[in-house]
PDB file of C-alpha atoms in Angstrom:
ATOM      1  CA  MET A1063    -113.849 -70.479  82.723  1.00 56.00           C
ATOM      2  CA  GLU A1064    -113.670 -73.282  80.179  1.00 84.00           C
ATOM      3  CA  TYR A1065    -110.512 -72.068  78.443  1.00 92.00           C
ATOM      4  CA  VAL A1066    -107.453 -70.779  80.269  1.00 96.00           C
ATOM      5  CA  LEU A1067    -105.897 -69.602  76.994  1.00 97.00           C
ATOM      6  CA  LYS A1068    -107.393 -68.785  73.601  1.00 97.00           C
ATOM      7  CA  MET A1069    -105.307 -67.621  70.653  1.00 97.00           C
ATOM      8  CA  GLU A1070    -107.356 -66.754  67.576  1.00 97.00           C
ATOM      9  CA  ASN A1071    -106.007 -66.235  64.048  1.00 97.00           C
ATOM     10  CA  ILE A1072    -102.573 -65.250  65.331  1.00 98.00           C
ATOM     11  CA  HIS A1073    -100.154 -63.730  62.838  1.00 97.00           C
ATOM     12  CA  LYS A1074     -96.622 -62.699  63.706  1.00 97.00           C
ATOM     13  CA  LYS A1075     -94.128 -61.097  61.377  1.00 96.00           C
ATOM     14  CA  PHE A1076     -90.517 -60.167  61.997  1.00 95.00           C
ATOM     15  CA  GLY A1077     -89.994 -57.733  59.143  1.00 93.00           C
ATOM     16  CA  ASP A1078     -90.646 -59.736  55.966  1.00 94.00           C
ATOM     17  CA  ASN A1079     -90.477 -63.040  57.835  1.00 94.00           C
ATOM     18  CA  HIS A1080     -94.048 -64.310  58.380  1.00 96.00           C
ATOM     19  CA  VAL A1081     -93.466 -66.611  61.371  1.00 97.00           C
ATOM     20  CA  LEU A1082     -97.064 -67.343  62.460  1.00 97.00           C
ATOM     21  CA  LYS A1083     -99.770 -67.611  59.818  1.00 97.00           C
ATOM     22  CA  GLY A1084    -103.238 -67.570  61.336  1.00 97.00           C
ATOM     23  CA  VAL A1085    -102.711 -69.943  64.259  1.00 98.00           C
ATOM     24  CA  ASN A1086    -105.642 -70.940  66.483  1.00 97.00           C
ATOM     25  CA  LEU A1087    -104.957 -72.518  69.877  1.00 97.00           C
ATOM     26  CA  SER A1088    -107.339 -73.107  72.793  1.00 96.00           C
ATOM     27  CA  VAL A1089    -106.227 -74.628  76.089  1.00 97.00           C
ATOM     28  CA  LYS A1090    -108.692 -75.989  78.639  1.00 96.00           C
ATOM     29  CA  LYS A1091    -108.105 -75.948  82.381  1.00 95.00           C
ATOM     30  CA  GLY A1092    -106.178 -79.037  83.485  1.00 95.00           C
ATOM     31  CA  GLU A1093    -105.084 -79.900  79.951  1.00 96.00           C
ATOM     32  CA  THR A1094    -101.524 -80.784  78.942  1.00 97.00           C
ATOM     33  CA  ILE A1095    -100.690 -79.850  75.354  1.00 98.00           C
ATOM     34  CA  ALA A1096     -97.440 -80.753  73.606  1.00 97.00           C
ATOM     35  CA  ILE A1097     -96.404 -78.722  70.570  1.00 97.00           C
ATOM     36  CA  ILE A1098     -94.025 -80.522  68.216  1.00 97.00           C
ATOM     37  CA  GLY A1099     -92.390 -79.655  64.919  1.00 96.00           C
ATOM     38  CA  ALA A1100     -89.043 -78.911  63.330  1.00 93.00           C
ATOM     39  CA  SER A1101     -86.872 -76.010  64.471  1.00 91.00           C
ATOM     40  CA  GLY A1102     -88.079 -72.767  62.920  1.00 91.00           C
ATOM     41  CA  SER A1103     -91.699 -73.879  62.613  1.00 95.00           C
ATOM     42  CA  GLY A1104     -92.962 -71.129  64.946  1.00 95.00           C
ATOM     43  CA  LYS A1105     -93.491 -73.162  68.130  1.00 96.00           C
ATOM     44  CA  SER A1106     -91.490 -70.994  70.514  1.00 95.00           C
ATOM     45  CA  THR A1107     -92.752 -67.771  68.926  1.00 96.00           C
ATOM     46  CA  LEU A1108     -96.337 -68.911  69.518  1.00 97.00           C
ATOM     47  CA  LEU A1109     -95.536 -69.591  73.165  1.00 96.00           C
ATOM     48  CA  ARG A1110     -93.821 -66.208  73.576  1.00 96.00           C
ATOM     49  CA  CYS A1111     -96.792 -64.406  72.015  1.00 97.00           C
ATOM     50  CA  SER A1112     -99.168 -66.071  74.466  1.00 96.00           C
ATOM     51  CA  ASN A1113     -97.724 -64.208  77.449  1.00 93.00           C
ATOM     52  CA  ASN A1114     -96.520 -61.005  75.778  1.00 95.00           C
ATOM     53  CA  LEU A1115     -92.827 -61.824  75.500  1.00 95.00           C
ATOM     54  CA  GLU A1116     -93.540 -61.090  71.837  1.00 96.00           C
ATOM     55  CA  THR A1117     -96.325 -58.872  70.519  1.00 96.00           C
ATOM     56  CA  ILE A1118     -98.544 -60.188  67.730  1.00 97.00           C
ATOM     57  CA  THR A1119     -99.041 -58.653  64.275  1.00 97.00           C
ATOM     58  CA  SER A1120    -102.754 -59.513  64.261  1.00 97.00           C
ATOM     59  CA  GLY A1121    -105.248 -61.782  66.002  1.00 97.00           C
ATOM     60  CA  LYS A1122    -106.727 -62.066  69.489  1.00 97.00           C
ATOM     61  CA  ILE A1123    -105.362 -63.518  72.742  1.00 98.00           C
ATOM     62  CA  THR A1124    -107.510 -64.196  75.805  1.00 97.00           C
ATOM     63  CA  ILE A1125    -106.093 -65.466  79.110  1.00 97.00           C
ATOM     64  CA  CYS A1126    -108.504 -66.518  81.867  1.00 95.00           C
ATOM     65  CA  ASP A1127    -111.348 -64.605  80.179  1.00 94.00           C
ATOM     66  CA  ARG A1128    -109.273 -61.391  80.016  1.00 96.00           C
ATOM     67  CA  VAL A1129    -108.252 -59.967  76.647  1.00 96.00           C
ATOM     68  CA  LEU A1130    -104.496 -59.515  76.333  1.00 97.00           C
ATOM     69  CA  ALA A1131    -104.550 -58.462  72.671  1.00 97.00           C
ATOM     70  CA  ASP A1132    -107.152 -57.848  69.987  1.00 97.00           C
ATOM     71  CA  THR A1133    -107.206 -56.442  66.472  1.00 96.00           C
ATOM     72  CA  ASP A1134    -109.521 -53.591  65.504  1.00 94.00           C
ATOM     73  CA  ASP A1135    -111.408 -53.097  62.235  1.00 92.00           C
ATOM     74  CA  LYS A1136    -108.438 -51.285  60.715  1.00 93.00           C
ATOM     75  CA  GLY A1137    -106.076 -54.147  61.472  1.00 91.00           C
ATOM     76  CA  LYS A1138    -104.331 -52.442  64.393  1.00 94.00           C
ATOM     77  CA  VAL A1139    -103.438 -54.628  67.377  1.00 96.00           C
ATOM     78  CA  MET A1140    -104.692 -53.216  70.656  1.00 96.00           C
ATOM     79  CA  TYR A1141    -103.088 -54.103  74.006  1.00 96.00           C
ATOM     80  CA  PRO A1142    -104.312 -52.844  77.388  1.00 96.00           C
ATOM     81  CA  LYS A1143    -102.230 -50.550  79.585  1.00 96.00           C
ATOM     82  CA  GLU A1144     -98.962 -51.871  81.012  1.00 94.00           C
ATOM     83  CA  GLN A1145    -100.358 -52.518  84.492  1.00 93.00           C
ATOM     84  CA  GLU A1146    -103.239 -54.558  83.068  1.00 95.00           C
ATOM     85  CA  ILE A1147    -100.836 -56.497  80.825  1.00 95.00           C
ATOM     86  CA  ARG A1148     -98.720 -57.390  83.837  1.00 92.00           C
ATOM     87  CA  SER A1149    -101.819 -58.433  85.778  1.00 93.00           C
ATOM     88  CA  ILE A1150    -103.055 -60.688  82.960  1.00 94.00           C
ATOM     89  CA  CYS A1151     -99.647 -62.220  82.327  1.00 93.00           C
ATOM     90  CA  SER A1152     -99.116 -62.907  86.043  1.00 91.00           C
ATOM     91  CA  THR A1153    -101.564 -65.792  85.605  1.00 93.00           C
ATOM     92  CA  THR A1154     -99.029 -67.488  83.321  1.00 95.00           C
ATOM     93  CA  GLY A1155     -95.687 -69.019  84.227  1.00 94.00           C
ATOM     94  CA  MET A1156     -92.830 -69.615  81.787  1.00 94.00           C
ATOM     95  CA  VAL A1157     -90.057 -72.190  82.021  1.00 93.00           C
ATOM     96  CA  PHE A1158     -87.236 -71.405  79.594  1.00 89.00           C
ATOM     97  CA  GLN A1159     -84.530 -73.513  77.962  1.00 86.00           C
ATOM     98  CA  HIS A1160     -81.735 -71.876  79.951  1.00 84.00           C
ATOM     99  CA  PHE A1161     -83.268 -71.659  83.443  1.00 84.00           C
ATOM    100  CA  ASN A1162     -82.796 -67.855  83.942  1.00 86.00           C
ATOM    101  CA  LEU A1163     -82.126 -68.219  87.663  1.00 93.00           C
ATOM    102  CA  PHE A1164     -80.622 -65.317  89.599  1.00 94.00           C
ATOM    103  CA  PRO A1165     -76.986 -66.392  90.106  1.00 94.00           C
ATOM    104  CA  HIS A1166     -76.480 -64.291  93.265  1.00 96.00           C
ATOM    105  CA  MET A1167     -79.458 -65.889  95.057  1.00 96.00           C
ATOM    106  CA  THR A1168     -79.757 -69.316  96.660  1.00 96.00           C
ATOM    107  CA  CYS A1169     -82.283 -71.776  95.275  1.00 97.00           C
ATOM    108  CA  LEU A1170     -84.653 -70.891  98.109  1.00 97.00           C
ATOM    109  CA  GLN A1171     -84.270 -67.168  97.459  1.00 96.00           C
ATOM    110  CA  ASN A1172     -84.875 -67.680  93.729  1.00 96.00           C
ATOM    111  CA  ILE A1173     -88.187 -69.372  94.482  1.00 96.00           C
ATOM    112  CA  CYS A1174     -89.293 -66.832  97.113  1.00 96.00           C
ATOM    113  CA  TYR A1175     -88.352 -63.664  95.245  1.00 94.00           C
ATOM    114  CA  ALA A1176     -91.385 -63.178  92.949  1.00 92.00           C
ATOM    115  CA  PRO A1177     -94.108 -64.200  95.424  1.00 94.00           C
ATOM    116  CA  VAL A1178     -92.752 -61.645  97.920  1.00 94.00           C
ATOM    117  CA  LYS A1179     -91.927 -58.827  95.474  1.00 91.00           C
ATOM    118  CA  VAL A1180     -94.769 -59.237  92.983  1.00 87.00           C
ATOM    119  CA  LYS A1181     -97.618 -60.720  94.995  1.00 88.00           C
ATOM    120  CA  GLY A1182     -96.729 -59.247  98.377  1.00 91.00           C
ATOM    121  CA  ILE A1183     -96.787 -62.627 100.125  1.00 93.00           C
ATOM    122  CA  PRO A1184     -95.162 -62.496 103.589  1.00 95.00           C
ATOM    123  CA  GLN A1185     -91.589 -63.818 103.580  1.00 94.00           C
ATOM    124  CA  GLU A1186     -92.420 -66.520 106.125  1.00 94.00           C
ATOM    125  CA  ASP A1187     -95.296 -67.863 104.013  1.00 95.00           C
ATOM    126  CA  ALA A1188     -93.234 -67.694 100.825  1.00 96.00           C
ATOM    127  CA  THR A1189     -90.392 -69.594 102.474  1.00 96.00           C
ATOM    128  CA  LYS A1190     -92.722 -72.318 103.728  1.00 96.00           C
ATOM    129  CA  ARG A1191     -94.201 -72.743 100.258  1.00 96.00           C
ATOM    130  CA  ALA A1192     -90.748 -72.716  98.639  1.00 96.00           C
ATOM    131  CA  LEU A1193     -89.572 -75.535 100.902  1.00 96.00           C
ATOM    132  CA  GLU A1194     -92.653 -77.560  99.937  1.00 96.00           C
ATOM    133  CA  LEU A1195     -91.885 -76.956  96.255  1.00 96.00           C
ATOM    134  CA  LEU A1196     -88.248 -77.966  96.694  1.00 96.00           C
ATOM    135  CA  ASP A1197     -89.553 -81.232  98.076  1.00 94.00           C
ATOM    136  CA  LEU A1198     -92.001 -81.565  95.164  1.00 93.00           C
ATOM    137  CA  VAL A1199     -89.226 -81.239  92.568  1.00 94.00           C
ATOM    138  CA  GLY A1200     -86.988 -83.651  94.488  1.00 93.00           C
ATOM    139  CA  LEU A1201     -84.435 -81.122  95.780  1.00 95.00           C
ATOM    140  CA  PRO A1202     -85.179 -80.654  99.494  1.00 95.00           C
ATOM    141  CA  THR A1203     -81.469 -80.424 100.388  1.00 95.00           C
ATOM    142  CA  LYS A1204     -80.615 -77.691  97.878  1.00 96.00           C
ATOM    143  CA  SER A1205     -82.331 -74.713  99.530  1.00 95.00           C
ATOM    144  CA  GLU A1206     -79.044 -72.967 100.426  1.00 96.00           C
ATOM    145  CA  SER A1207     -77.174 -73.923  97.238  1.00 96.00           C
ATOM    146  CA  TYR A1208     -76.463 -71.349  94.553  1.00 96.00           C
ATOM    147  CA  PRO A1209     -77.221 -72.056  90.867  1.00 95.00           C
ATOM    148  CA  SER A1210     -73.490 -72.403  90.131  1.00 94.00           C
ATOM    149  CA  GLN A1211     -73.337 -75.301  92.612  1.00 96.00           C
ATOM    150  CA  ILE A1212     -76.011 -77.508  91.047  1.00 95.00           C
ATOM    151  CA  SER A1213     -76.432 -79.405  87.761  1.00 91.00           C
ATOM    152  CA  GLY A1214     -78.417 -78.273  84.740  1.00 91.00           C
ATOM    153  CA  GLY A1215     -81.230 -80.686  85.516  1.00 91.00           C
ATOM    154  CA  GLN A1216     -81.391 -79.407  89.074  1.00 94.00           C
ATOM    155  CA  LYS A1217     -81.424 -75.796  87.843  1.00 93.00           C
ATOM    156  CA  GLN A1218     -84.370 -76.570  85.603  1.00 93.00           C
ATOM    157  CA  ARG A1219     -86.246 -78.193  88.469  1.00 94.00           C
ATOM    158  CA  ILE A1220     -85.609 -75.079  90.574  1.00 95.00           C
ATOM    159  CA  ALA A1221     -86.929 -72.994  87.661  1.00 94.00           C
ATOM    160  CA  ILE A1222     -90.106 -75.099  87.641  1.00 95.00           C
ATOM    161  CA  ALA A1223     -90.484 -74.644  91.409  1.00 96.00           C
ATOM    162  CA  ARG A1224     -90.032 -70.886  90.958  1.00 95.00           C
ATOM    163  CA  VAL A1225     -92.901 -70.801  88.456  1.00 95.00           C
ATOM    164  CA  LEU A1226     -95.124 -72.943  90.692  1.00 95.00           C
ATOM    165  CA  ALA A1227     -94.511 -70.529  93.585  1.00 95.00           C
ATOM    166  CA  MET A1228     -96.532 -67.918  91.680  1.00 94.00           C
ATOM    167  CA  ASP A1229     -99.478 -70.335  91.463  1.00 94.00           C
ATOM    168  CA  PRO A1230    -100.087 -69.705  87.742  1.00 95.00           C
ATOM    169  CA  GLU A1231    -103.262 -70.724  85.933  1.00 95.00           C
ATOM    170  CA  ILE A1232    -101.183 -72.015  83.027  1.00 96.00           C
ATOM    171  CA  MET A1233     -97.550 -73.114  82.739  1.00 96.00           C
ATOM    172  CA  LEU A1234     -95.640 -72.613  79.493  1.00 96.00           C
ATOM    173  CA  PHE A1235     -92.531 -74.695  78.786  1.00 95.00           C
ATOM    174  CA  ASP A1236     -90.197 -73.683  75.962  1.00 94.00           C
ATOM    175  CA  GLU A1237     -88.136 -76.801  75.176  1.00 92.00           C
ATOM    176  CA  PRO A1238     -87.267 -77.226  78.871  1.00 90.00           C
ATOM    177  CA  THR A1239     -84.852 -80.129  78.307  1.00 89.00           C
ATOM    178  CA  SER A1240     -83.063 -79.015  75.134  1.00 87.00           C
ATOM    179  CA  ALA A1241     -80.112 -77.508  77.038  1.00 82.00           C
ATOM    180  CA  LEU A1242     -79.653 -80.612  79.205  1.00 85.00           C
ATOM    181  CA  ASP A1243     -77.485 -83.673  78.804  1.00 85.00           C
ATOM    182  CA  PRO A1244     -79.622 -86.688  77.828  1.00 83.00           C
ATOM    183  CA  GLU A1245     -78.855 -88.574  81.049  1.00 81.00           C
ATOM    184  CA  ILE A1246     -80.380 -85.838  83.237  1.00 86.00           C
ATOM    185  CA  THR A1247     -83.322 -84.977  80.997  1.00 89.00           C
ATOM    186  CA  GLY A1248     -85.393 -87.611  82.791  1.00 89.00           C
ATOM    187  CA  GLU A1249     -85.120 -85.713  86.096  1.00 88.00           C
ATOM    188  CA  VAL A1250     -87.003 -82.770  84.627  1.00 91.00           C
ATOM    189  CA  LEU A1251     -89.484 -84.837  82.617  1.00 92.00           C
ATOM    190  CA  ASN A1252     -90.434 -86.794  85.748  1.00 91.00           C
ATOM    191  CA  VAL A1253     -91.363 -83.554  87.538  1.00 92.00           C
ATOM    192  CA  MET A1254     -93.436 -82.480  84.546  1.00 94.00           C
ATOM    193  CA  LYS A1255     -95.170 -85.863  84.445  1.00 93.00           C
ATOM    194  CA  GLN A1256     -96.179 -85.345  88.080  1.00 93.00           C
ATOM    195  CA  LEU A1257     -97.541 -81.883  87.255  1.00 94.00           C
ATOM    196  CA  ALA A1258     -99.592 -83.407  84.438  1.00 94.00           C
ATOM    197  CA  ARG A1259    -100.969 -86.060  86.814  1.00 93.00           C
ATOM    198  CA  ASP A1260    -101.881 -83.260  89.230  1.00 93.00           C
ATOM    199  CA  LYS A1261    -103.800 -81.586  86.374  1.00 94.00           C
ATOM    200  CA  HIS A1262    -101.736 -78.429  86.103  1.00 95.00           C
ATOM    201  CA  THR A1263    -102.595 -76.659  82.849  1.00 96.00           C
ATOM    202  CA  MET A1264     -99.494 -76.871  80.643  1.00 97.00           C
ATOM    203  CA  VAL A1265     -98.398 -76.033  77.107  1.00 97.00           C
ATOM    204  CA  ILE A1266     -95.070 -77.645  76.313  1.00 96.00           C
ATOM    205  CA  VAL A1267     -92.904 -77.040  73.261  1.00 96.00           C
ATOM    206  CA  THR A1268     -90.769 -80.161  73.137  1.00 94.00           C
ATOM    207  CA  HIS A1269     -88.555 -82.420  71.043  1.00 92.00           C
ATOM    208  CA  GLU A1270     -89.153 -85.292  73.486  1.00 91.00           C
ATOM    209  CA  MET A1271     -91.561 -87.430  71.467  1.00 93.00           C
ATOM    210  CA  GLY A1272     -91.790 -90.212  74.040  1.00 92.00           C
ATOM    211  CA  PHE A1273     -92.739 -87.697  76.711  1.00 93.00           C
ATOM    212  CA  ALA A1274     -95.335 -86.069  74.448  1.00 94.00           C
ATOM    213  CA  LYS A1275     -96.859 -89.450  73.648  1.00 94.00           C
ATOM    214  CA  GLU A1276     -97.020 -90.493  77.304  1.00 93.00           C
ATOM    215  CA  VAL A1277     -98.128 -87.296  79.013  1.00 94.00           C
ATOM    216  CA  ALA A1278    -100.002 -84.993  76.627  1.00 96.00           C
ATOM    217  CA  ASP A1279    -103.781 -84.906  76.390  1.00 96.00           C
ATOM    218  CA  ARG A1280    -103.380 -83.315  72.963  1.00 97.00           C
ATOM    219  CA  VAL A1281    -100.447 -83.037  70.572  1.00 98.00           C
ATOM    220  CA  ILE A1282    -100.135 -80.201  68.059  1.00 98.00           C
ATOM    221  CA  PHE A1283     -97.859 -80.394  65.011  1.00 98.00           C
ATOM    222  CA  MET A1284     -96.608 -77.090  63.613  1.00 97.00           C
ATOM    223  CA  ASP A1285     -94.816 -76.538  60.333  1.00 97.00           C
ATOM    224  CA  ASP A1286     -93.867 -73.263  58.648  1.00 96.00           C
ATOM    225  CA  GLY A1287     -95.945 -71.118  61.003  1.00 97.00           C
ATOM    226  CA  GLU A1288     -99.147 -73.165  60.843  1.00 97.00           C
ATOM    227  CA  ILE A1289    -100.816 -75.928  62.816  1.00 97.00           C
ATOM    228  CA  LEU A1290    -101.093 -78.733  60.285  1.00 97.00           C
ATOM    229  CA  GLU A1291    -102.466 -81.458  62.534  1.00 97.00           C
ATOM    230  CA  GLU A1292    -103.613 -81.948  66.109  1.00 97.00           C
ATOM    231  CA  GLY A1293    -105.162 -84.763  68.076  1.00 97.00           C
ATOM    232  CA  THR A1294    -104.562 -87.298  70.803  1.00 97.00           C
ATOM    233  CA  PRO A1295    -101.067 -88.778  71.080  1.00 97.00           C
ATOM    234  CA  GLU A1296    -102.459 -91.939  69.466  1.00 97.00           C
ATOM    235  CA  ASP A1297    -103.814 -89.922  66.525  1.00 96.00           C
ATOM    236  CA  ILE A1298    -100.555 -88.069  65.969  1.00 97.00           C
ATOM    237  CA  PHE A1299     -97.977 -90.795  66.543  1.00 96.00           C
ATOM    238  CA  ASP A1300     -99.828 -93.951  65.494  1.00 95.00           C
ATOM    239  CA  ASN A1301    -102.032 -92.650  62.693  1.00 95.00           C
ATOM    240  CA  PRO A1302    -100.624 -89.369  61.295  1.00 96.00           C
ATOM    241  CA  GLN A1303    -102.530 -87.950  58.326  1.00 95.00           C
ATOM    242  CA  ASN A1304    -100.622 -84.908  57.082  1.00 96.00           C
ATOM    243  CA  PRO A1305     -97.713 -85.816  54.763  1.00 96.00           C
ATOM    244  CA  ARG A1306     -95.416 -83.308  56.469  1.00 96.00           C
ATOM    245  CA  LEU A1307     -96.164 -84.831  59.871  1.00 96.00           C
ATOM    246  CA  VAL A1308     -95.486 -88.310  58.469  1.00 95.00           C
ATOM    247  CA  SER A1309     -92.151 -87.054  57.115  1.00 95.00           C
ATOM    248  CA  PHE A1310     -91.247 -85.296  60.385  1.00 95.00           C
ATOM    249  CA  LEU A1311     -91.964 -88.380  62.493  1.00 94.00           C
ATOM    250  CA  SER A1312     -90.078 -90.670  60.114  1.00 92.00           C
ATOM    251  CA  LYS A1313     -86.956 -88.558  60.624  1.00 89.00           C
ATOM    252  CA  ILE A1314     -87.222 -87.953  64.348  1.00 85.00           C
ATOM    253  CA  LEU A1315     -88.329 -91.448  65.412  1.00 76.00           C
ATOM    254  CA  LYS A1316     -85.580 -93.352  63.590  1.00 66.00           C
TER     255      LYS A1316
END
């Protein structure tokens, strides 16, 4: 399996609003990809289409060699049955802007819930793994804390641990630090840097240019529903070619 995710000629429309305009994205195992661009450029929509949080208007999506969506000769998008969709999408893990933790569960329970309920992992094994993940994200003392008792940065690290507990083939991050105060953003980015060093496959929509430059294997610039430029961090940040990328960087790197 060379590619964990392949998105081919993806179009997405919301009514008359053409949000994605023929996007192609391939992600190799162990690769960290950062997607940058102005708000409204289609970054988050692309991420949400990749794991069926949004359905596509046309194109083809393959995850771990299994077809999630394809378009027939008449232009109709075909998805498999619901059970197969769930099975395919279980190989992905999504970290959202606003954590989405269960407020009535402790941090430990939040991490254990899906492995036990979805994968049928024994509670004892799930708990052992959850404690290891709490240690990995730097929160070994927060197992019995509730989300209301911890900071935003800590909540996001718990959310990352919860995704890791499902052992996904690919992790998707939708602006994971945008809801955080700047002084605690580093807590989350440091965990993600460690995941990149450990060669977890990741696609990260981010406004953190320094992080993208340091961590990503490949950076993708989107504008108005299209990928206008992609390359190594050095290509994108030190030698941008597309005029719209040059303009974007000049504004954001002031």
